[in-house]
Coordinates of C-alpha atoms in Angstrom, one line a residue:
M1 CA -0.1 -0.3 -0.6
P2 CA 1.6 2.8 -0.8
H3 CA 1.9 5.8 1.5
H4 CA 3.3 9.4 2.1
G5 CA 5.3 10.6 5.2
N6 CA 7.8 9.1 7.4
E7 CA 8.6 5.5 7.5
E8 CA 8.8 4.9 11.5
E9 CA 5.5 6.9 11.6
H10 CA 3.6 4.5 8.6
N11 CA 5.4 1.3 10.7
S12 CA 3.9 2.2 14.3
S13 CA 0.5 3.2 12.4
T14 CA 0.2 -0.1 10.9
S15 CA 1.1 -2.1 13.8
Q16 CA -1.3 0.0 15.9
E17 CA -3.5 -1.4 13.7
R18 CA -3.0 -4.9 14.4
A19 CA -3.9 -4.4 17.4
E20 CA -7.0 -3.1 17.5
Q21 CA -8.3 -5.6 15.0
Q22 CA -6.6 -8.8 17.3
G23 CA -8.3 -7.3 20.1
N24 CA -11.6 -6.8 18.7
G25 CA -12.0 -8.9 16.5
H26 CA -12.7 -7.7 13.4
Q27 CA -10.7 -5.2 10.5
E28 CA -12.3 -0.8 11.6
P29 CA -11.6 1.5 8.5
V30 CA -8.2 3.8 9.6
I31 CA -7.6 7.1 8.1
R32 CA -4.5 8.9 8.7
D33 CA -3.6 12.4 8.1
N34 CA -0.5 12.6 5.8
R35 CA -0.5 15.8 4.7
K36 CA 2.1 18.1 5.3
V37 CA 0.8 21.1 6.2
D38 CA -1.5 21.2 9.2
P39 CA -5.1 22.9 7.8
V40 CA -6.1 24.5 11.2
T41 CA -2.6 25.8 11.9
G42 CA -0.9 26.5 8.6
Q43 CA 2.5 25.5 10.1
A44 CA 4.3 22.2 7.8
R45 CA 4.0 18.7 9.9
H46 CA 7.9 17.7 11.1
P47 CA 8.4 14.1 11.6
E48 CA 8.2 14.3 15.2
G49 CA 4.8 15.3 15.4
G50 CA 6.6 18.9 16.2
H51 CA 8.3 22.1 14.4
A52 CA 11.2 22.5 13.8
E53 CA 13.3 24.1 16.5
G54 CA 14.8 27.1 14.1
S55 CA 11.3 27.8 13.0
Q56 CA 9.4 28.6 16.8
S57 CA 8.4 31.7 16.8
A58 CA 6.9 33.2 19.9
P59 CA 3.6 34.3 20.0
G60 CA 2.6 37.0 18.6
T61 CA 5.5 37.3 15.7
G62 CA 5.6 35.8 12.8
S63 CA 7.5 35.7 9.5
E64 CA 6.4 39.7 9.8
D65 CA 9.2 40.5 12.2
S66 CA 12.1 39.1 10.0
D67 CA 10.3 40.6 6.8
G68 CA 10.7 43.7 9.1
D69 CA 14.2 43.0 10.2
A70 CA 15.3 42.9 6.5
L71 CA 14.0 45.6 5.7
A72 CA 15.3 47.7 8.6
Q73 CA 18.2 46.2 7.6
A74 CA 18.7 47.3 4.1
E75 CA 17.6 50.5 4.3
E76 CA 20.1 50.3 6.9
I77 CA 23.0 49.7 4.7
L78 CA 21.8 51.5 2.5
N79 CA 21.8 55.2 4.6
G80 CA 25.6 54.5 5.7
V81 CA 26.9 54.6 1.7
D82 CA 28.0 57.8 0.9
V83 CA 27.1 58.8 -2.4
P84 CA 28.9 61.4 -4.3
A85 CA 26.7 64.5 -5.0
E86 CA 27.5 65.0 -8.5
E87 CA 26.4 60.9 -9.3
S88 CA 23.3 60.9 -7.0
V89 CA 19.8 61.1 -8.0
A90 CA 19.4 64.2 -7.7
Q91 CA 21.3 65.6 -10.0
G92 CA 20.7 63.0 -12.5
V93 CA 24.3 64.0 -15.0
P94 CA 27.5 63.6 -14.0
A95 CA 28.6 67.1 -13.2
G96 CA 30.9 67.2 -16.2
S97 CA 28.3 66.7 -18.5
T98 CA 25.6 69.7 -17.7
S99 CA 27.0 72.4 -19.1
A100 CA 27.6 70.4 -21.7
E101 CA 23.9 69.9 -21.8
A102 CA 22.4 73.0 -21.0
A103 CA 24.6 74.3 -23.7
E104 CA 23.3 71.3 -26.7
L105 CA 19.3 72.5 -25.1
K106 CA 20.7 75.7 -25.5
N107 CA 21.7 75.5 -29.2
D108 CA 17.8 72.9 -30.2
L109 CA 16.0 75.1 -28.1
L110 CA 17.3 79.1 -30.6
R111 CA 17.2 76.3 -33.6
L112 CA 13.5 75.9 -32.8
Q113 CA 12.6 79.3 -32.1
A114 CA 14.8 80.3 -35.4
E115 CA 12.2 77.6 -37.3
Y116 CA 9.3 78.9 -35.9
V117 CA 10.1 82.7 -36.5
N118 CA 10.4 81.6 -40.6
Y119 CA 7.4 79.7 -40.6
R120 CA 5.1 83.5 -39.0
K121 CA 7.2 84.9 -41.8
R122 CA 6.2 82.8 -44.3
V123 CA 2.0 82.3 -43.3
E124 CA 2.3 86.0 -42.9
R125 CA 4.3 86.3 -46.5
D126 CA 1.2 83.3 -48.0
R127 CA -1.6 85.0 -46.3
A128 CA -0.4 88.9 -47.8
V129 CA -0.7 87.6 -51.0
A130 CA -3.7 85.2 -50.7
G131 CA -6.0 88.5 -50.3
E132 CA -3.8 90.8 -53.4
M133 CA -4.4 88.0 -55.2
A134 CA -8.2 87.7 -54.4
V135 CA -8.5 92.0 -55.0
I136 CA -7.0 91.2 -57.8
G137 CA -9.4 88.9 -58.8
V138 CA -12.1 91.5 -58.1
L139 CA -10.8 93.7 -60.1
N140 CA -10.3 91.6 -63.6
S141 CA -14.0 91.1 -63.4
L142 CA -14.8 95.0 -63.6
L143 CA -12.8 95.5 -66.2
P144 CA -15.6 95.5 -68.8
V145 CA -18.1 96.9 -67.1
L146 CA -15.0 100.4 -66.2
D147 CA -14.6 99.7 -69.7
D148 CA -19.2 100.4 -70.4
I149 CA -18.4 103.4 -69.0
D150 CA -15.7 105.1 -70.7
A151 CA -17.5 103.8 -74.0
A152 CA -21.0 105.6 -72.2
R153 CA -18.3 108.9 -71.6
Q154 CA -17.4 109.6 -74.8
H155 CA -21.1 108.9 -76.5
G156 CA -22.0 111.8 -74.1
D157 CA -24.3 109.8 -71.4
L158 CA -23.1 110.4 -68.3
T159 CA -21.7 114.0 -68.9
D160 CA -25.0 114.6 -66.2
G161 CA -27.5 113.1 -64.1
P162 CA -27.2 110.1 -61.2
F163 CA -26.0 107.5 -62.9
A164 CA -22.6 109.6 -63.4
A165 CA -22.8 110.5 -59.6
I166 CA -23.1 106.2 -59.9
A167 CA -20.0 105.5 -62.2
T168 CA -18.0 107.9 -60.6
K169 CA -18.5 106.6 -56.9
L170 CA -17.4 102.9 -58.8
E171 CA -14.2 104.5 -60.3
N172 CA -12.6 106.4 -57.0
A173 CA -13.3 102.8 -54.2
L174 CA -11.2 100.8 -56.5
K175 CA -8.5 103.2 -56.7
T176 CA -8.9 102.5 -53.1
Y177 CA -7.5 99.5 -53.7
G178 CA -4.6 100.0 -55.1
L179 CA -6.3 100.5 -59.4
V180 CA -4.7 102.5 -60.6
R181 CA -5.7 103.2 -64.8
I182 CA -2.8 103.3 -67.6
D183 CA -4.8 106.1 -70.4
E184 CA -1.7 108.8 -70.6
T185 CA -0.4 110.0 -74.7
G186 CA 2.9 111.4 -75.1
V187 CA 4.6 109.3 -73.3
E188 CA 7.8 106.4 -74.1
F189 CA 5.9 103.5 -75.5
D190 CA 6.3 100.9 -72.8
P191 CA 5.6 97.0 -74.1
N192 CA 5.2 95.6 -70.6
I193 CA 2.0 97.9 -70.4
H194 CA 1.3 98.9 -73.3
E195 CA -0.2 97.0 -76.6
A196 CA 0.7 98.9 -79.9
L197 CA -2.4 97.7 -82.5
I198 CA -1.5 100.4 -85.4
Q199 CA 1.9 102.5 -86.2
Q200 CA 2.4 105.2 -88.0
P201 CA 4.2 108.3 -88.5
G202 CA 5.7 110.6 -86.2
E203 CA 7.3 114.3 -86.7
D204 CA 10.7 115.8 -84.8
L205 CA 10.3 112.3 -82.3
E206 CA 13.5 110.5 -81.1
V207 CA 11.7 107.7 -79.4
D208 CA 8.1 105.7 -80.1
T209 CA 5.7 107.4 -78.3
V210 CA 1.8 106.9 -77.8
S211 CA -0.5 108.8 -79.8
Q212 CA -3.1 107.9 -78.9
V213 CA -5.4 105.2 -76.4
L214 CA -8.0 103.2 -78.2
R215 CA -9.0 101.4 -74.8
S216 CA -7.6 102.2 -71.0
G217 CA -5.0 99.9 -69.4
Y218 CA -5.1 99.0 -65.5
K219 CA -2.9 98.0 -62.6
S220 CA -2.7 97.4 -59.3
G221 CA 1.0 98.2 -58.2
D222 CA 3.6 96.4 -59.4
R223 CA 1.1 93.8 -61.5
V224 CA -0.7 94.5 -64.9
L225 CA -3.6 93.6 -65.5
R226 CA -4.5 94.5 -68.2
A227 CA -2.2 96.7 -71.3
A228 CA -3.9 99.8 -72.9
Q229 CA -4.5 99.6 -76.4
V230 CA -2.4 102.4 -78.9
I231 CA -1.5 103.5 -81.6
V232 CA 2.2 104.0 -81.2
A233 CA 3.8 107.4 -83.7
V234 CA 7.8 106.4 -84.7
P235 CA 10.7 108.5 -86.0
A236 CA 10.0 109.8 -88.9

């Protein structure tokens, strides 16, 4: 029959069972508790039925005291060790490398600041360009209206009356957005702002000169919205 635990304990139990069987004349079931851990106290069982001599502790004390002593000893050892200030955790890094890292962080900060300044300038420039393009789009859409106003003036339809006042107000409002009319005569021909439709010889001229404007041109700042269509007088 398989058994667990001490051989001596097993033999004594077997002898006791045989004696009881002989005395009673019949076999009684015997239950043996061979568990190595006492289910009530939670202590380990030993061959002699008691606790090991080295594991006995006074009432009210246990493994908590030994753990507490170990922790206290560890803290005492750690507190007794002197750590140099340049290698302490509070410093974080050796004292020799502090200035180098500070300089590196300062350079990173300056580079980040320069990148931010450049980004802000680029955003402002893009915003200004977008606003200028929006204004130019509106001015280009109103150029045919200005041509009709010029044609009406040439035919004498806007000499007086409410429509003449409205046309004047519109032209003045567009001037506030930088619209400039190109309609001067007697000036030197400039292919950047003039479109020559007709050339004719002129007297007492040294350079090509605008003699007549057939359709006015317009510009906004340095941007030419439309070149003026002109008749050019050339030296004979």
